[in-house]
Coordinates of N, CA and C in Angstrom, one line a residue:
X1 N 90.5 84.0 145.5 CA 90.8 82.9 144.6 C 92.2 83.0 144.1
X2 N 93.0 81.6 144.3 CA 94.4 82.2 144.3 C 94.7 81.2 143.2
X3 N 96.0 81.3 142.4 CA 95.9 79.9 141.7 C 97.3 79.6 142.0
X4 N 97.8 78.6 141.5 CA 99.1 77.4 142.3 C 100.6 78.1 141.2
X5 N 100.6 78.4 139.9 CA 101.4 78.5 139.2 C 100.9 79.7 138.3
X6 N 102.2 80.4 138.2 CA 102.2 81.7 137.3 C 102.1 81.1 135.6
X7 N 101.5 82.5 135.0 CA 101.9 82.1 133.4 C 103.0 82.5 133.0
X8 N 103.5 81.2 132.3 CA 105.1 81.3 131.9 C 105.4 80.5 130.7
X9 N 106.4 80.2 130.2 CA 106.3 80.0 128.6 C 106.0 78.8 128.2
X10 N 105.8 78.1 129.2 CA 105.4 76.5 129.8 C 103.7 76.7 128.8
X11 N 102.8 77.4 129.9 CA 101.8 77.9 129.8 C 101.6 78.2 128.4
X12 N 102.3 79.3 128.2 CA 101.5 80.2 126.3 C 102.1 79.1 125.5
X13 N 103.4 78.1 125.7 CA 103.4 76.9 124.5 C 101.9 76.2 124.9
X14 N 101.9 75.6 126.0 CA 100.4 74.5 126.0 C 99.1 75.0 125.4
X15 N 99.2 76.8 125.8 CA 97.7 76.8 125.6 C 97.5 77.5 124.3
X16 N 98.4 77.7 123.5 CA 98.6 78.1 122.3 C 98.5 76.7 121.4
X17 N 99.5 76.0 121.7 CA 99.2 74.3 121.3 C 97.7 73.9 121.1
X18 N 96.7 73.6 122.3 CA 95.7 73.4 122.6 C 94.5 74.2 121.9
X19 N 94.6 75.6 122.0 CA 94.0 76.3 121.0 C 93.8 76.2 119.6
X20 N 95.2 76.0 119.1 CA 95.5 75.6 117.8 C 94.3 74.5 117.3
X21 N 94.5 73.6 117.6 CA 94.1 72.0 117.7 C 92.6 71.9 117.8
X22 N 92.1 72.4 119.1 CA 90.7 73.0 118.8 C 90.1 73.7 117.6
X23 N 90.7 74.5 117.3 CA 90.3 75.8 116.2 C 90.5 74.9 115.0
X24 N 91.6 74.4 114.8 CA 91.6 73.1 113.7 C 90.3 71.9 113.2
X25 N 89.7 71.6 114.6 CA 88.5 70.6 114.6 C 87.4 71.2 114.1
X26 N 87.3 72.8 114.1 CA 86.1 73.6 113.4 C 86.4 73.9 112.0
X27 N 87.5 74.0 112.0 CA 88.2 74.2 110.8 C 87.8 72.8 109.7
X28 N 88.1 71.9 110.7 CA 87.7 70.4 109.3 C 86.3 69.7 109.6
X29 N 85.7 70.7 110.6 CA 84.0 70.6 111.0 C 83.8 69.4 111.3
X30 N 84.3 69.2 112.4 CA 84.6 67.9 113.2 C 82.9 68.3 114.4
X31 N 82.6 67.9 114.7 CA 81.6 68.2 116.0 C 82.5 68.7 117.0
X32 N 82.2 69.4 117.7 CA 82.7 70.1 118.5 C 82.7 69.7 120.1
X33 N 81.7 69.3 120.1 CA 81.1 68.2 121.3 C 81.9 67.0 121.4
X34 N 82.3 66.4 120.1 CA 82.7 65.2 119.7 C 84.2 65.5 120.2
X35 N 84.3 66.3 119.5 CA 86.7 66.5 119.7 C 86.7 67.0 120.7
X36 N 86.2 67.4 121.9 CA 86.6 67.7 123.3 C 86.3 66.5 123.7
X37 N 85.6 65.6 123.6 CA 85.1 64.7 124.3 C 86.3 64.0 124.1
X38 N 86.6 63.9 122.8 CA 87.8 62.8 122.9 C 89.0 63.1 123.1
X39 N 89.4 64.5 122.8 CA 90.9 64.9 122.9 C 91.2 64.6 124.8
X40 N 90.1 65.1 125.1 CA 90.2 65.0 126.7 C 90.1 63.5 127.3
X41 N 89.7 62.6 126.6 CA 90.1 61.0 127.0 C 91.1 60.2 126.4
X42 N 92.5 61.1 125.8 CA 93.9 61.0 125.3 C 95.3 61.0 126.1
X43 N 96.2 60.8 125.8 CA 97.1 60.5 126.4 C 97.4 62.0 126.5
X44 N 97.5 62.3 125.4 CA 98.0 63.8 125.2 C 97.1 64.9 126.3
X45 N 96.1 64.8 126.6 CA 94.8 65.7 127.6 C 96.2 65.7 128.6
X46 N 96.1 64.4 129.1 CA 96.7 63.9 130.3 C 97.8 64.4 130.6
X47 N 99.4 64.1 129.3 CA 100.5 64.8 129.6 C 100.3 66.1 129.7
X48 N 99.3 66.8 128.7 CA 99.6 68.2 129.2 C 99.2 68.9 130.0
X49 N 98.4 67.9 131.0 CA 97.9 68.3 132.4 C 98.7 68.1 133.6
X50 N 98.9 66.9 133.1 CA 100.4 66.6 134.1 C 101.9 67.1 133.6
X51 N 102.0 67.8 132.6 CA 103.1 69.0 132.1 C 104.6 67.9 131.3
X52 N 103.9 66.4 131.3 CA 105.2 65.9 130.6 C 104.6 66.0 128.4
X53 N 103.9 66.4 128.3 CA 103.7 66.7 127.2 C 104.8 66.9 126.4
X54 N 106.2 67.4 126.8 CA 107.5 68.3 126.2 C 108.3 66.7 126.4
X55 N 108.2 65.8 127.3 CA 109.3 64.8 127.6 C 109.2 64.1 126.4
X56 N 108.3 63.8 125.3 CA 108.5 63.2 124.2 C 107.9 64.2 123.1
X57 N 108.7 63.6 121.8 CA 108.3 64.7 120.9 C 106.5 63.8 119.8
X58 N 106.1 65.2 119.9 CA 104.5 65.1 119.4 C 104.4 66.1 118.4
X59 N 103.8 66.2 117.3 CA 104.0 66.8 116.4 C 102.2 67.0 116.7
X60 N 102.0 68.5 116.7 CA 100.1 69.2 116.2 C 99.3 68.2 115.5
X61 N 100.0 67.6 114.3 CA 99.6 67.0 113.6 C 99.1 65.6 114.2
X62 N 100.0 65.1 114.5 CA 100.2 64.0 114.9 C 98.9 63.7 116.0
X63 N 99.1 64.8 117.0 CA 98.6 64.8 117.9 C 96.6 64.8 117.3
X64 N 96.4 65.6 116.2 CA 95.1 66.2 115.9 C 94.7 64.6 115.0
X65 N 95.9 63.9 114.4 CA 94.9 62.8 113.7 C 94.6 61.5 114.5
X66 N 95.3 61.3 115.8 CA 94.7 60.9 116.5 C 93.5 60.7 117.4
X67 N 93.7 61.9 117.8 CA 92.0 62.5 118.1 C 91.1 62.2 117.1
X68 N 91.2 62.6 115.8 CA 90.2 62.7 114.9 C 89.7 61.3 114.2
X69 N 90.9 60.1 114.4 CA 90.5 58.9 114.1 C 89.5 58.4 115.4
X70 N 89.5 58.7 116.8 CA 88.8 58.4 117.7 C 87.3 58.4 117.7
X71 N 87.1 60.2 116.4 CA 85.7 59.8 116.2 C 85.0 59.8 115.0
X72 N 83.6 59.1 115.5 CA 82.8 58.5 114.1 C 81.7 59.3 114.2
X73 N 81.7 60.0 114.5 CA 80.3 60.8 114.5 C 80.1 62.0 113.6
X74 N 79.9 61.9 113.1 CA 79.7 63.3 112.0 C 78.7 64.6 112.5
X75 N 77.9 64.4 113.1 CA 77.0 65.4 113.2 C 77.0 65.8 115.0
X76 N 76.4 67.4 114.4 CA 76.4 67.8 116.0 C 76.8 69.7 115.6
X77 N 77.1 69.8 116.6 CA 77.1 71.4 116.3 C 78.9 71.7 116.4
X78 N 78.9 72.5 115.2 CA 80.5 73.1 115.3 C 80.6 74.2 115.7
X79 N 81.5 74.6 116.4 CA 81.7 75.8 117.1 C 82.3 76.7 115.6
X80 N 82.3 78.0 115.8 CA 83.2 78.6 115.2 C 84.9 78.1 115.4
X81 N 85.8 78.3 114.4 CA 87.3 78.3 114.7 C 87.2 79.3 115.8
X82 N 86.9 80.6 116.1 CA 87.5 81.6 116.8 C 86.7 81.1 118.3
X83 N 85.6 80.7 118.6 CA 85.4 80.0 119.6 C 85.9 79.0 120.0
X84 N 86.4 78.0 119.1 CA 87.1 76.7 119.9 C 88.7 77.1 120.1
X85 N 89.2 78.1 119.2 CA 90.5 78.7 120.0 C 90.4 79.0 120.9
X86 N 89.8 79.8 121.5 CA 89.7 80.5 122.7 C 88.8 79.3 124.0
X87 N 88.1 78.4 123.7 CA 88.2 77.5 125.1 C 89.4 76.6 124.9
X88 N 90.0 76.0 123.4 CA 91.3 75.3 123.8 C 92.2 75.9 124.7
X89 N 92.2 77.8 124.3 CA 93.3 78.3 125.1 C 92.7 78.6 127.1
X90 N 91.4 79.0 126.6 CA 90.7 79.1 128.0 C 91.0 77.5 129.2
X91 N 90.4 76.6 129.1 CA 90.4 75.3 129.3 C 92.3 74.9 129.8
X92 N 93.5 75.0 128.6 CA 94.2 75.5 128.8 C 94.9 75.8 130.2
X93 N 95.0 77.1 129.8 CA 95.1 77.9 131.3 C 94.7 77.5 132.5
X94 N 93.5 77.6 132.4 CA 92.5 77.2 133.7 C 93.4 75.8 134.0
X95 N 93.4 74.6 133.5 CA 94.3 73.5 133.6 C 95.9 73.8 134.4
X96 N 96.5 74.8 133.8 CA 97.9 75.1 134.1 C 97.9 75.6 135.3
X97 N 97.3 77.2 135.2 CA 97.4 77.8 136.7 C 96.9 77.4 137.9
X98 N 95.8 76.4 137.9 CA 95.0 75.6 139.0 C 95.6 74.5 139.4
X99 N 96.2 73.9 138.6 CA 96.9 72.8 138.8 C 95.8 71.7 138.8
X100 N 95.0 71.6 137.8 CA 94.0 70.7 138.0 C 93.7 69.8 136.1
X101 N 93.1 68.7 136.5 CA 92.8 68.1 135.4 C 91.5 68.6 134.5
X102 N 91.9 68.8 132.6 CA 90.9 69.5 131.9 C 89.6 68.8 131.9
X103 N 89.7 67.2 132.5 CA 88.3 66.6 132.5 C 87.7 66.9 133.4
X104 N 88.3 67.0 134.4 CA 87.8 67.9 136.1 C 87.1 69.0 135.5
X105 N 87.0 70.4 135.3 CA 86.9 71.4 135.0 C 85.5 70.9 133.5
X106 N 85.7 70.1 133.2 CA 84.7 70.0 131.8 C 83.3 69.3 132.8
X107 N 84.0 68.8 133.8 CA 82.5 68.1 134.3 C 81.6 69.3 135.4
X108 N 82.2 70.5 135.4 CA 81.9 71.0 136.2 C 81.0 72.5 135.1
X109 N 81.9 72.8 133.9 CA 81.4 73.7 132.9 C 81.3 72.7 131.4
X110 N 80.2 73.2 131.1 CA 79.8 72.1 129.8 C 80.4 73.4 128.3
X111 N 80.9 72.3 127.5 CA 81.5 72.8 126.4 C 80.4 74.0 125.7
X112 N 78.9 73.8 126.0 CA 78.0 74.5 125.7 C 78.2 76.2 126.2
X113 N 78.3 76.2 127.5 CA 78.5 77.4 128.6 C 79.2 78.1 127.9
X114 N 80.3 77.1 127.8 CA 81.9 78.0 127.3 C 81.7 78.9 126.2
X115 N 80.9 77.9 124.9 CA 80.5 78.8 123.3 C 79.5 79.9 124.0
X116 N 78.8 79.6 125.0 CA 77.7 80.7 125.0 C 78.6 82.1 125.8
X117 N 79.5 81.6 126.6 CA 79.9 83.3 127.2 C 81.1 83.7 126.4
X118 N 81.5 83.1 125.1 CA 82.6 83.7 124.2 C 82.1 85.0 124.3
X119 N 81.2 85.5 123.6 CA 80.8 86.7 123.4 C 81.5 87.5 124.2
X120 N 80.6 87.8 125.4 CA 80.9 88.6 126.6 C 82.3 88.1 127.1
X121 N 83.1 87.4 127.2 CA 84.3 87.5 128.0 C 85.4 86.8 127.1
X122 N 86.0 86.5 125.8 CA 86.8 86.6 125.2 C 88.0 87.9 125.0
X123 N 87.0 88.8 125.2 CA 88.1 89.6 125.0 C 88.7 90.3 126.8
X124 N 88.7 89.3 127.5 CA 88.8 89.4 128.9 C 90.2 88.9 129.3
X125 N 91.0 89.7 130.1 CA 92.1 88.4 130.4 C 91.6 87.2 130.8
X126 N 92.1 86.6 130.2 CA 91.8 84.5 130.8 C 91.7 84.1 132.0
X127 N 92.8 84.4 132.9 CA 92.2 84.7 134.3 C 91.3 85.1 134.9
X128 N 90.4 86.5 134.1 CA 89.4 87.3 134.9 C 88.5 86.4 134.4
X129 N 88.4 85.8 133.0 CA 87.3 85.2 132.4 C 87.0 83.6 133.1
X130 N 88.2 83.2 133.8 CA 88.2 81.9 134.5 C 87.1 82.1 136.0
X131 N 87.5 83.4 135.9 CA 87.4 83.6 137.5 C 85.8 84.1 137.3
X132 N 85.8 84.6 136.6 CA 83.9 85.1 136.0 C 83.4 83.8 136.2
X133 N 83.6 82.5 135.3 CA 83.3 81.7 135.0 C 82.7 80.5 136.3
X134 N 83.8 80.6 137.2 CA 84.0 79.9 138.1 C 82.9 80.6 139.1
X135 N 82.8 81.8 139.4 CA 81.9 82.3 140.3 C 80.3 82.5 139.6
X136 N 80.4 81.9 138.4 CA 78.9 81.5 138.2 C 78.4 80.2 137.9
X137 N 79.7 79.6 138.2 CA 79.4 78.1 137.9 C 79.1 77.5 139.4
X138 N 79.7 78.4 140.3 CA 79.6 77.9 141.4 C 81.1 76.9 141.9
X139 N 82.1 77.4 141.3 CA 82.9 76.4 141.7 C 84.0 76.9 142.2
X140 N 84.7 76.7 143.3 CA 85.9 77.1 144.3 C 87.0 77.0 143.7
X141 N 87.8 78.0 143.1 CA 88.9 77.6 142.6 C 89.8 77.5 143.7
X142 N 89.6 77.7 144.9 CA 91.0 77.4 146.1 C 91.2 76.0 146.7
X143 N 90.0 74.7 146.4 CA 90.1 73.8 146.6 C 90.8 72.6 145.6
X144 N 91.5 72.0 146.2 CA 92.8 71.1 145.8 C 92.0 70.5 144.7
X145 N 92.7 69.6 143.4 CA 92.0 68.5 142.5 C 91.8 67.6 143.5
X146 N 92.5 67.3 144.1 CA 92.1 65.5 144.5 C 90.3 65.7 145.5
X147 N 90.6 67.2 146.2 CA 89.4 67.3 146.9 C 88.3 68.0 145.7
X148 N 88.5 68.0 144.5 CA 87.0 68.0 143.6 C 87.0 66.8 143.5
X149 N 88.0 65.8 142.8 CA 87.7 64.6 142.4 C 87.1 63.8 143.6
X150 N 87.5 64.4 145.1 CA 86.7 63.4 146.2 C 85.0 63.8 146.2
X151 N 85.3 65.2 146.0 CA 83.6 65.5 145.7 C 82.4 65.2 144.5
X152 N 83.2 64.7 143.6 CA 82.6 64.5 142.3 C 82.1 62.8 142.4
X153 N 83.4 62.0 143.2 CA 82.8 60.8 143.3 C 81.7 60.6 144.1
X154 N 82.0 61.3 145.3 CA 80.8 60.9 146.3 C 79.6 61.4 145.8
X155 N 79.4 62.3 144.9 CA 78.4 62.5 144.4 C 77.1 61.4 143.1
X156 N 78.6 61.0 142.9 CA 78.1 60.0 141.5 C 77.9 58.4 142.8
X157 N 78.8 58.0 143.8 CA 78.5 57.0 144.1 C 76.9 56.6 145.1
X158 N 76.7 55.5 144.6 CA 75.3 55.4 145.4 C 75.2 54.9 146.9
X159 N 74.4 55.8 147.9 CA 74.2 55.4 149.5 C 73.6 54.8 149.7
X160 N 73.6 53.5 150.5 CA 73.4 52.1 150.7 C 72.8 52.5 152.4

């Protein structure tokens, strides 16, 4: 399992960023279900998947009350702060070094999985813990994004 890009200061800004912002939504006991869902259908998911996030200036803030005007739902389960740090930074990563999109990756491991293997593999390098993760999800980290996203459609589209 190889990944496309090294960690570099690119990397620990985004996924420190990301972390932050997460751990913040538990922090103002946002649903936890709710603020991935929607941070990840933002402009901001997007640039910092696609790495122009830095080409205009965005302030944490800025960025988190956006998100949080998106949702109306109040109820639902909150993660711990120290849990949603650690999949903002996990998720993160995984996004950077793979070179792949964080909604890709979320349709494949559910925000649930994530809170449930904090325990056991937070205190793991992120890597090892991606790579745990990935070989019990069943998912190939050596195959390209565009060939998950060709696998993910043909899956969802219907055969005539």
């Amino acid at each position: 399992m190889s990944y496309s890009r090294d960690r570099d200061e690119t990397c620990f800004r985004l996924c420190k960023m990301q972390a932050r912002l997460f751990e913040r939504s538990s922090v103002e006991g946002i649903p936890s279900y709710f603020f991935v869902k929607s941070f990840v259908a933002t402009q901001y998911a997007r640039k910092m998947d696609e790495l122009t996030i830095f080409d205009e200036v965005y302030s944490e803030d800025e960025i988190f009350q956006n998100v949080k005007k998106r949702i109306n739902i109040r109820r639902g389960t909150v993660y711990s702060p120290a849990v949603m740090h650690w999949i903002g930074y996990l998720l993160r990563e995984w996004s950077y070094r793979y070179n792949t999109y964080t909604s890709l990756i979320l349709k494949d491991v559910s925000l649930d999985y994530l809170a449930g293997v904090y325990q056991p593999y937070h205190s793991l390098d992120v890597l090892k813990a991606i790579k745990l993760i990935a070989v019990d999800r069943g998912i190939n980290l050596d195959i390209t994004p565009e060939e998950r996203l060709r696998k993910i459609l043909l899956k969802t589209m219907p055969i005539f």
